[in-house]
Coordinates of N, CA and C in Angstrom, one line a residue:
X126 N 17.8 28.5 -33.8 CA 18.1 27.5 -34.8 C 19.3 26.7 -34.5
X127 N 19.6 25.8 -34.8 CA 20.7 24.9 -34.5 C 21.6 25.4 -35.7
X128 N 23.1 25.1 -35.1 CA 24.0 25.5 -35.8 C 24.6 24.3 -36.5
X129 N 25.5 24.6 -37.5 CA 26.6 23.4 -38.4 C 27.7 24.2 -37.8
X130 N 28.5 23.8 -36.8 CA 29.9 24.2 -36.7 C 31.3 23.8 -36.5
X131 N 32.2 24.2 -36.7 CA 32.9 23.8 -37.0 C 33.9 23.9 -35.8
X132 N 35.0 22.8 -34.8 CA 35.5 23.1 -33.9 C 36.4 22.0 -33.9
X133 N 37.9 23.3 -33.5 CA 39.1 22.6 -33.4 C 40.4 23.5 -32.8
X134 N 40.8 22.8 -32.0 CA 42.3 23.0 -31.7 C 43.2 23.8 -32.9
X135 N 43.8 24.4 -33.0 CA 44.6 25.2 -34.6 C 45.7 25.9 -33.7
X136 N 47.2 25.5 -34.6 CA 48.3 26.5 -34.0 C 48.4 27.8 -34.9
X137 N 49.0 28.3 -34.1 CA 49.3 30.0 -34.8 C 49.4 29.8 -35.9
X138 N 49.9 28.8 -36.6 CA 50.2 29.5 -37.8 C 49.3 28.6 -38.9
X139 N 48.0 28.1 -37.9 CA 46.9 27.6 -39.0 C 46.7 26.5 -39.0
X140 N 47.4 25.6 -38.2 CA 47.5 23.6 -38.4 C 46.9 23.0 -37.5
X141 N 46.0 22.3 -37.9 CA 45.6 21.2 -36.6 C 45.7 20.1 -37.0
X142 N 47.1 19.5 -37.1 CA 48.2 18.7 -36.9 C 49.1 18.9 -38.0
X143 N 50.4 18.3 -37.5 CA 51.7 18.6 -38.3 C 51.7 18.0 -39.2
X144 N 52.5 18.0 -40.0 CA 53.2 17.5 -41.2 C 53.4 16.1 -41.3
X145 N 54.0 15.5 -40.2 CA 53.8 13.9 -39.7 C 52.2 13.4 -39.2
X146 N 51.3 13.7 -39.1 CA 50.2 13.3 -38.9 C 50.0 13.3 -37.2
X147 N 50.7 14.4 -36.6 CA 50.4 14.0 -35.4 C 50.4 16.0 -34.4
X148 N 51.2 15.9 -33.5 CA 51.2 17.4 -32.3 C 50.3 17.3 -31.7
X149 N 49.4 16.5 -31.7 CA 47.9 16.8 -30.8 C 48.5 17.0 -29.5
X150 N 49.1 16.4 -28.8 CA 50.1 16.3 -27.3 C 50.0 17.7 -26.8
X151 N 50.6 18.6 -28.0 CA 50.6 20.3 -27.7 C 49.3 20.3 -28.0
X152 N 48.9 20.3 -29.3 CA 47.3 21.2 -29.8 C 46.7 21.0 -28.9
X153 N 46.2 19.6 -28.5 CA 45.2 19.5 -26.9 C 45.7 19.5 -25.3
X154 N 47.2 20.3 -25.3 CA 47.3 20.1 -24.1 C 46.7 21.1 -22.9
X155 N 45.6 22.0 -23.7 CA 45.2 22.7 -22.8 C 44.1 21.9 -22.1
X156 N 43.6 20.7 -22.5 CA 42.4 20.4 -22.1 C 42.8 19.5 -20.7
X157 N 44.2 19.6 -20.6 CA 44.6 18.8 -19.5 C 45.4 20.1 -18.5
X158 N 45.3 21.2 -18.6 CA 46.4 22.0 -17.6 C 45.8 23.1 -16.7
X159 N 44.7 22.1 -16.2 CA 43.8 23.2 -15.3 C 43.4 22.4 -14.2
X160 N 42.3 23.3 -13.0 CA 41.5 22.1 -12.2 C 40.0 22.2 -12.0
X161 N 39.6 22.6 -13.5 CA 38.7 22.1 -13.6 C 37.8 20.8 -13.9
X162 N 37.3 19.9 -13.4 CA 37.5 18.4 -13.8 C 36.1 18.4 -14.6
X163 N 35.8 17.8 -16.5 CA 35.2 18.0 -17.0 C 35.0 16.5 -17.7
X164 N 33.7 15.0 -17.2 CA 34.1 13.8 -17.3 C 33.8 14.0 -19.0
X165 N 33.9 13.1 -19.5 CA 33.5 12.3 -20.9 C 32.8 11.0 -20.9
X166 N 32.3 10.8 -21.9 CA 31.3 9.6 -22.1 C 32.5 8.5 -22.2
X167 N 33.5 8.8 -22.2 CA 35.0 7.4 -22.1 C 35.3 7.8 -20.6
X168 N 35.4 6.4 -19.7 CA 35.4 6.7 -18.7 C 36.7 6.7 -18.3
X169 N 37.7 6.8 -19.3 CA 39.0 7.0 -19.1 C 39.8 7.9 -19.5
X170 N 38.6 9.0 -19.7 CA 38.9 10.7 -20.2 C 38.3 11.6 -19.8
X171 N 38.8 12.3 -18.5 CA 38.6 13.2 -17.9 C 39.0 14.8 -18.3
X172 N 38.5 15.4 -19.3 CA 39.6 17.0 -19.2 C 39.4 17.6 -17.9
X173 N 40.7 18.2 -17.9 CA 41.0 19.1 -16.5 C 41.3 20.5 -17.3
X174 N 40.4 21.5 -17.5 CA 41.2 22.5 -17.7 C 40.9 23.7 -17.3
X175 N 41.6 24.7 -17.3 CA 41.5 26.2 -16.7 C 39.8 26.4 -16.7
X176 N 39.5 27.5 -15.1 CA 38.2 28.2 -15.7 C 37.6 28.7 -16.6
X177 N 38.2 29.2 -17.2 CA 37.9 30.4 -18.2 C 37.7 29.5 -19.4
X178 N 37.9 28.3 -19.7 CA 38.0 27.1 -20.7 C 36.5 26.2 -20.3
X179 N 36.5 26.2 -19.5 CA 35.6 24.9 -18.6 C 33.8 24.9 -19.6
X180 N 33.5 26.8 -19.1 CA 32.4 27.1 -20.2 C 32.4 26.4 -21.7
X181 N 33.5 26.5 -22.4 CA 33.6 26.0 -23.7 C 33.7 24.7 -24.1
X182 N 34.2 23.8 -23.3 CA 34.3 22.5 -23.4 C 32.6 22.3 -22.8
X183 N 31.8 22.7 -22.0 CA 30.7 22.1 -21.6 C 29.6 22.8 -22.7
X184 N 30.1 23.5 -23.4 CA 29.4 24.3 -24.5 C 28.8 22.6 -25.9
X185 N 29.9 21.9 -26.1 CA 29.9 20.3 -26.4 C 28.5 19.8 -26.3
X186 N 28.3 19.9 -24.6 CA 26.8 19.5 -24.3 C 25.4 19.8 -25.2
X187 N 25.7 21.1 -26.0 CA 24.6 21.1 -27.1 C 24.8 20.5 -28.7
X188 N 25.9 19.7 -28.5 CA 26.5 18.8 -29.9 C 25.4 17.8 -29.8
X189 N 24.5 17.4 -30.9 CA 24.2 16.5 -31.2 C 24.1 15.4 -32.1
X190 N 24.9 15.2 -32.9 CA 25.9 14.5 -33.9 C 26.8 15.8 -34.5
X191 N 28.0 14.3 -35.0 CA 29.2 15.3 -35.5 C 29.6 14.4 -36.9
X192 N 30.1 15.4 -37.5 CA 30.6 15.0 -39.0 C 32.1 14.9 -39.2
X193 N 32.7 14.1 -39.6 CA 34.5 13.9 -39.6 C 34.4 13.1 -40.7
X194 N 35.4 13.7 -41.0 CA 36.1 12.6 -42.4 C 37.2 11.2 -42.0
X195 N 37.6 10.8 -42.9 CA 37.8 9.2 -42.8 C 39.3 8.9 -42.5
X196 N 39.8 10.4 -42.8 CA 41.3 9.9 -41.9 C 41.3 10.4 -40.5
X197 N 40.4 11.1 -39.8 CA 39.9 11.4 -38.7 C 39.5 9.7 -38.2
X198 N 38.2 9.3 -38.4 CA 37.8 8.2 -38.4 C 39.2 6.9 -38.4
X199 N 39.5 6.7 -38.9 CA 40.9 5.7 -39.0 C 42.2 5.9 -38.0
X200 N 42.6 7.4 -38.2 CA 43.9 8.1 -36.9 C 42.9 7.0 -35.4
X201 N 41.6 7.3 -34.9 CA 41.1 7.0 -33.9 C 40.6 5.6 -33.9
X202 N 41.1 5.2 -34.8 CA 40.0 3.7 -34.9 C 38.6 3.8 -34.5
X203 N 37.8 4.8 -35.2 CA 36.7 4.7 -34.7 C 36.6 5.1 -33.0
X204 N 37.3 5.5 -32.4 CA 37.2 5.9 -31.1 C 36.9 4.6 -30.2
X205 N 36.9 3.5 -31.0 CA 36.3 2.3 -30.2 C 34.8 2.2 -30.3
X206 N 34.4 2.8 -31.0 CA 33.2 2.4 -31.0 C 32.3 3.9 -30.3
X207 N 33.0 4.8 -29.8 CA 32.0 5.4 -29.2 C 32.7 6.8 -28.9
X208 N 32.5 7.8 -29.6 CA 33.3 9.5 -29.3 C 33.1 10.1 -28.2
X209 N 33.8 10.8 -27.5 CA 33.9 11.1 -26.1 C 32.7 11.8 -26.0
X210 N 32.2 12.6 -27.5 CA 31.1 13.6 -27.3 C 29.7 12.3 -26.8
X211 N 29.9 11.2 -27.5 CA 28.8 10.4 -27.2 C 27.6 11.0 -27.8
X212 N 27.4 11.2 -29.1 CA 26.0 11.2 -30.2 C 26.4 10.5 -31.5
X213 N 25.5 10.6 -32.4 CA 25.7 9.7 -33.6 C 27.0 10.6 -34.5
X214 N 27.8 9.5 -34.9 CA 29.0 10.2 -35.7 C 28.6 10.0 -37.4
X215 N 28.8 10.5 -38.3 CA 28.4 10.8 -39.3 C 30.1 11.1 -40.3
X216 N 30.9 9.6 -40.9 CA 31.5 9.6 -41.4 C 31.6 10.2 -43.0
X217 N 32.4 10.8 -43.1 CA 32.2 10.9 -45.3 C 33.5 10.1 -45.5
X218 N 33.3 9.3 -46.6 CA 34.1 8.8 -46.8 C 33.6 8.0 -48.2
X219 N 34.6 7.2 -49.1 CA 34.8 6.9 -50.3 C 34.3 5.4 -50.0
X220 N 34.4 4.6 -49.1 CA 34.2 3.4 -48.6 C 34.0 2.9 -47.4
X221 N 33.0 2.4 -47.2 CA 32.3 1.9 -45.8 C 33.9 0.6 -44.8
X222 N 34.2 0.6 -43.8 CA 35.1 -0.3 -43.6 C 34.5 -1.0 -43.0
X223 N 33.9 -2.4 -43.8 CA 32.9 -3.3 -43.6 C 33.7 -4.0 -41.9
X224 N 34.5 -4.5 -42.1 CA 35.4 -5.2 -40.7 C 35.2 -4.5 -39.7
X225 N 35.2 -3.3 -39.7 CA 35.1 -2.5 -38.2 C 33.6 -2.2 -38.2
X226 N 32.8 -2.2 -39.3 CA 31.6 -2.0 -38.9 C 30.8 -3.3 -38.4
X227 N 31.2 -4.4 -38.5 CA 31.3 -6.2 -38.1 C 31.5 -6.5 -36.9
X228 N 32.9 -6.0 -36.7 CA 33.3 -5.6 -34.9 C 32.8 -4.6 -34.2
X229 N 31.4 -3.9 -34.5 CA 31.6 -2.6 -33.5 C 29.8 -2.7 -34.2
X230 N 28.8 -3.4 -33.8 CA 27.6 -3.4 -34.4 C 26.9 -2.5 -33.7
X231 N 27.1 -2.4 -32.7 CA 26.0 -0.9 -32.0 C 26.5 0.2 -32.1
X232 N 27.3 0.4 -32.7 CA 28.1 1.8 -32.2 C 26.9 3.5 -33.4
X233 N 27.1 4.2 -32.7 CA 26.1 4.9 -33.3 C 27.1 5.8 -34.1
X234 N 27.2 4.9 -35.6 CA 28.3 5.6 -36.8 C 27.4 5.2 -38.0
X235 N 27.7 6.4 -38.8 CA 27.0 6.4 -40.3 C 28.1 6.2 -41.1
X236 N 28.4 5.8 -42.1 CA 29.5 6.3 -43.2 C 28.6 6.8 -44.4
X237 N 29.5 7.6 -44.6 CA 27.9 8.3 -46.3 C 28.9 8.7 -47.5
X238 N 29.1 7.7 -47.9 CA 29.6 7.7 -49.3 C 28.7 8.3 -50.7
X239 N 27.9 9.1 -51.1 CA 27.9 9.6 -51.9 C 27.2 10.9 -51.7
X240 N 26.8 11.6 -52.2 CA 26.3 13.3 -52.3 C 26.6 13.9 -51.4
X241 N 27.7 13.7 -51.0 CA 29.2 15.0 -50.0 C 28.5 15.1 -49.3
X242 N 29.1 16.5 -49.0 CA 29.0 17.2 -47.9 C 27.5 17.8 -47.3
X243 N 27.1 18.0 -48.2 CA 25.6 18.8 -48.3 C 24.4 17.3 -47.4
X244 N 25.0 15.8 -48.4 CA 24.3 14.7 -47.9 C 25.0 14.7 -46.3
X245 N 25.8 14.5 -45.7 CA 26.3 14.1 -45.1 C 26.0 15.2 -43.3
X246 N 26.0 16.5 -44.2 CA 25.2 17.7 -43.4 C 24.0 17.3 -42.8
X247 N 22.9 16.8 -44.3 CA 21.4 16.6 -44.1 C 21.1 15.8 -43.2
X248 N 21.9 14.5 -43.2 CA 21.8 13.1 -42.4 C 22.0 13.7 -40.5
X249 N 23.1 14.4 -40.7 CA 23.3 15.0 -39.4 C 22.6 16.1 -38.5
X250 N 22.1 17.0 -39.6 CA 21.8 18.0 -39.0 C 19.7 17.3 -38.4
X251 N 19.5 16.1 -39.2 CA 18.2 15.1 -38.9 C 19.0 14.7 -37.9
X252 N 19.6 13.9 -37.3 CA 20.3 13.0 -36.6 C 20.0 14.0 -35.0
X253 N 20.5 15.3 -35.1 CA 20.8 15.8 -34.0 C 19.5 16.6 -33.5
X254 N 18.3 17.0 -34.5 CA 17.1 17.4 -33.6 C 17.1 18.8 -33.6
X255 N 17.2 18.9 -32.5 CA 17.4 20.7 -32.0 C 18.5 20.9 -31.7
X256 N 19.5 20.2 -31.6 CA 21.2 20.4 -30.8 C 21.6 20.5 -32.3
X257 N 23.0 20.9 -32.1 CA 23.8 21.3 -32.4 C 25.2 20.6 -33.6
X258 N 25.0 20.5 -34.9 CA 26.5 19.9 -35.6 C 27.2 20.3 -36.1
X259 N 28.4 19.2 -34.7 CA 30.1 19.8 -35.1 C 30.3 19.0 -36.1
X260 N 31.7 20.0 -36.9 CA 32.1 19.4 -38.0 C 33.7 19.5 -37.5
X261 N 34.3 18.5 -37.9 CA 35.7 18.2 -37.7 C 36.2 18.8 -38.6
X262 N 37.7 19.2 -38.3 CA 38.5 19.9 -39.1 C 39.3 19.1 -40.3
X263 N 39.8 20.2 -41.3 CA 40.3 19.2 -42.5 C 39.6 19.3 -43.7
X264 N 39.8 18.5 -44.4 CA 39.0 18.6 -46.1 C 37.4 18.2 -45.9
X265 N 37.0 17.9 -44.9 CA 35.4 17.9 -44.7 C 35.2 19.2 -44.1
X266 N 35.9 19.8 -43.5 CA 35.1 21.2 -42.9 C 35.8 22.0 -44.3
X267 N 36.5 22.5 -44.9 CA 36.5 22.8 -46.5 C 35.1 22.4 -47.2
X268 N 34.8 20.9 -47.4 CA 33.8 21.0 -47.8 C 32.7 21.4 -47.8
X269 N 32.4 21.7 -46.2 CA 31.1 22.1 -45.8 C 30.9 23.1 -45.9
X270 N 31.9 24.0 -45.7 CA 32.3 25.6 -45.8 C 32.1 25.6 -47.5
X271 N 32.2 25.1 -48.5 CA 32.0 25.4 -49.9 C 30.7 25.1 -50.4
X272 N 30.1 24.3 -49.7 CA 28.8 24.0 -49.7 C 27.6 24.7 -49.2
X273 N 28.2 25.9 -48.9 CA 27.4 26.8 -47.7 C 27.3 26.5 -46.4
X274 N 27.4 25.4 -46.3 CA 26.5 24.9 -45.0 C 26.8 25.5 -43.3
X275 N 28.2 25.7 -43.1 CA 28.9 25.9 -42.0 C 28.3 27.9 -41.2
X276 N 28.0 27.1 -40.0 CA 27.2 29.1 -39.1 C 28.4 29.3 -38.5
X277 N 29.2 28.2 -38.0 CA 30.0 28.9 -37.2 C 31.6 28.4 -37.5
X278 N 32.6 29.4 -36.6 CA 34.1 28.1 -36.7 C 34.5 28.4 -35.1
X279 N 34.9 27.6 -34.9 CA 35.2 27.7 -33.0 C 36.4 27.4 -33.0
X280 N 37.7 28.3 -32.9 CA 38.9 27.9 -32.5 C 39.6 28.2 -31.6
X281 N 40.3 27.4 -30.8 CA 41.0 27.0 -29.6 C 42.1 27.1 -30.1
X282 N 43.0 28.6 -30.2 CA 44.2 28.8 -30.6 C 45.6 28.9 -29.9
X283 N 46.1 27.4 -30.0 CA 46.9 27.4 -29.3 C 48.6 28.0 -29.7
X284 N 49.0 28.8 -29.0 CA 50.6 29.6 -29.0 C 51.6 28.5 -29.2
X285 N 51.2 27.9 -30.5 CA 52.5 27.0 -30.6 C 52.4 27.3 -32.1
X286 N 53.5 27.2 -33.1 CA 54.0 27.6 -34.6 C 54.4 25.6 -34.9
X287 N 53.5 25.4 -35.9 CA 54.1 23.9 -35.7 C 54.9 24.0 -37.5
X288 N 54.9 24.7 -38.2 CA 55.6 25.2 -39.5 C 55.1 24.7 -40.7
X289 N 54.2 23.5 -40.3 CA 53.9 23.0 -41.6 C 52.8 21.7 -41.0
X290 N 51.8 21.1 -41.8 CA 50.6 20.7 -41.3 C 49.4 20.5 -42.3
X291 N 48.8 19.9 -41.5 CA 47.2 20.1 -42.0 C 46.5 21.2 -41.7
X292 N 46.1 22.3 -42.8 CA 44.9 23.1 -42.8 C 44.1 23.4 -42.4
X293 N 43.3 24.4 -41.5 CA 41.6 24.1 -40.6 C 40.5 23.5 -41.6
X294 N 40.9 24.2 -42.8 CA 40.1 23.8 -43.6 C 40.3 23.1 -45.1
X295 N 42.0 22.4 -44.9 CA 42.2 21.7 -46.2 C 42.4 22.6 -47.3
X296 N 41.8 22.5 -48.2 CA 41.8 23.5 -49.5 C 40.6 23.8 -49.4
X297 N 39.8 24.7 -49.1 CA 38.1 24.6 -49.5 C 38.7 25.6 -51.1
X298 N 37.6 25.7 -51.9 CA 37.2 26.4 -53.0 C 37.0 27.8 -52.5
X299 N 36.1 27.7 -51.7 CA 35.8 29.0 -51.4 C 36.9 30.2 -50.7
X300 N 37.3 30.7 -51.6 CA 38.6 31.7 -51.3 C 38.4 33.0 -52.1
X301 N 38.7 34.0 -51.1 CA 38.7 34.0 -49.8 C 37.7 33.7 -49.1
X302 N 37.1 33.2 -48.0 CA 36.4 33.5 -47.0 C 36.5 34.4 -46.0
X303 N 35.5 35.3 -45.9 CA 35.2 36.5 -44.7 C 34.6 35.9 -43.6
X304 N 35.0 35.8 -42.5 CA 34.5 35.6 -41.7 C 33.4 36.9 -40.4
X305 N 32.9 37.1 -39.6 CA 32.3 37.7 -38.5 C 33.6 38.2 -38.0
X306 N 33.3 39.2 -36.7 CA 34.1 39.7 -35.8 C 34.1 39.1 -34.5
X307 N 35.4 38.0 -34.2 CA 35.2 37.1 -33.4 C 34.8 37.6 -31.5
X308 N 34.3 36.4 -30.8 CA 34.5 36.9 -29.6 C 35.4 36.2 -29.2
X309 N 36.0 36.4 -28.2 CA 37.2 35.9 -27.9 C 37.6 35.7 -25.7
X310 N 37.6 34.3 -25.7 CA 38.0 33.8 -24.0 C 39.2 33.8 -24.0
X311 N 40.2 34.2 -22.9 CA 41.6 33.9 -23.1 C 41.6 32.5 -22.1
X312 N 41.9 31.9 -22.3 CA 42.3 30.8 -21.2 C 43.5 30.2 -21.4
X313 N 44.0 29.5 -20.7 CA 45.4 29.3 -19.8 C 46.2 28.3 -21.2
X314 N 47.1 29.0 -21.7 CA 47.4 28.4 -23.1 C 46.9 28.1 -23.8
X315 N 45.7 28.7 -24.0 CA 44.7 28.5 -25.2 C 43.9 30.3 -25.4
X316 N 43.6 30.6 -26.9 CA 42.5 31.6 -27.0 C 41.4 30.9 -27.0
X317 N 39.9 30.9 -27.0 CA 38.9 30.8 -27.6 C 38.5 31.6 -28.4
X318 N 38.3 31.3 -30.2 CA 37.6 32.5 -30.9 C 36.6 31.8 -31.4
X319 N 35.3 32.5 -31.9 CA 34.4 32.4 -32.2 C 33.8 33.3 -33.2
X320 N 33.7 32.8 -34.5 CA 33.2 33.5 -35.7 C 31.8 33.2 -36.3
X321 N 31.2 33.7 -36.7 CA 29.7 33.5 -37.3 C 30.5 33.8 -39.1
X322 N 30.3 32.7 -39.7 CA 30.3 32.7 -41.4 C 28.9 33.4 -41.7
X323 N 28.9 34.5 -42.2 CA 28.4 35.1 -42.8 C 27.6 34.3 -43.9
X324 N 27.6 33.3 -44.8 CA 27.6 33.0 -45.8 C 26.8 31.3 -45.4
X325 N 26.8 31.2 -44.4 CA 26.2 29.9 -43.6 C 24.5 30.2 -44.1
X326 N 23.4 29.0 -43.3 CA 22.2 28.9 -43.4 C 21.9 29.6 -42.6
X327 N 22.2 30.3 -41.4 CA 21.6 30.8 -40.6 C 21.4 32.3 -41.0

């Protein structure tokens, strides 16, 4: 069965990004400190990273749409039109941004302004087939996680303390959440963990 999951970069002490709206430089610097060369659908992003990492980033390849919220969407401008993962992107958000959707007419993006997270799951988890939907981190992956929806959380925990930040999961409702007994990759300044939510569709 295909999964709803959830995957992101997170520092020790829980943030995938600071306080200022930014640290990605560190959070993703593992995807650049290896030689493994791993291309993207941007032909001007290459990750390089350790072996032991390489599996997990090509693990992606069973993504078949992804779900991000709208300050995700905006921080990237839309990625230009096209996410490195390269499948249909599936915004939530309060308001469609008519102008960029004017400038960017083929780009394979939804915005789904009304019936949350559960709508915005359904549109996606149709969108992707038999593969696989990632959910970005932040007050959409909270949502999805309150909504039931979420099998898995994949984090790439990187050994940096950033003190203050954005949340993996924002505020979700659902507190506490129990998670599975993770498996765990070590790679080259990064862990990989991997949890099964208990409380998911699967």
């Amino acid at each position: 069965m295909p999964r709803v999951l959830l995957e992101a970069s997170m520092s020790l002490d829980g943030f995938v990004e600071d306080d200022r709206g930014g640290g990605f430089d560190r959070l993703f610097a593992w995807y650049g400190n290896g030689d493994v060369e791993i291309r993207t659908a941007d032909p001007g992003l290459t990750f390089r990273v350790s072996a032991a990492s390489a599996d997990r980033v090509r693990e992606m390849d069973r993504v078949g749409a992804l779900v991000v919220g709208r300050k995700a969407f905006d921080y990237t401008g839309g990625w230009n039109g096209r996410h490195p993962v390269d499948v249909p992107v599936f915004v939530l958000t309060h308001r469609v941004p008519e102008d960029w959707v004017s400038a960017h007419p083929d780009a394979p993006f939804t915005f789904v302004t009304s019936g949350g997270a559960a709508e915005v799951v359904r549109r996606a988890v149709e969108a992707a087939g038999d593969r696989d939907v990632a959910v970005g981190p932040g007050e959409v992956a909270g949502a999805v996680l309150d909504a039931g929806l979420l099998d898995e959380v994949r984090i790439n925990l990187v050994p940096l303390w950033l003190g203050a930040g954005k949340p993996l999961f924002g505020r979700p409702a659902t507190v506490p959440a129990t998670f599975g007994t993770p498996t765990v990759v070590e790679g080259d300044g990064v862990t990989h963990l991997t949890y099964r939510v208990p409380s998911g569709r699967a």
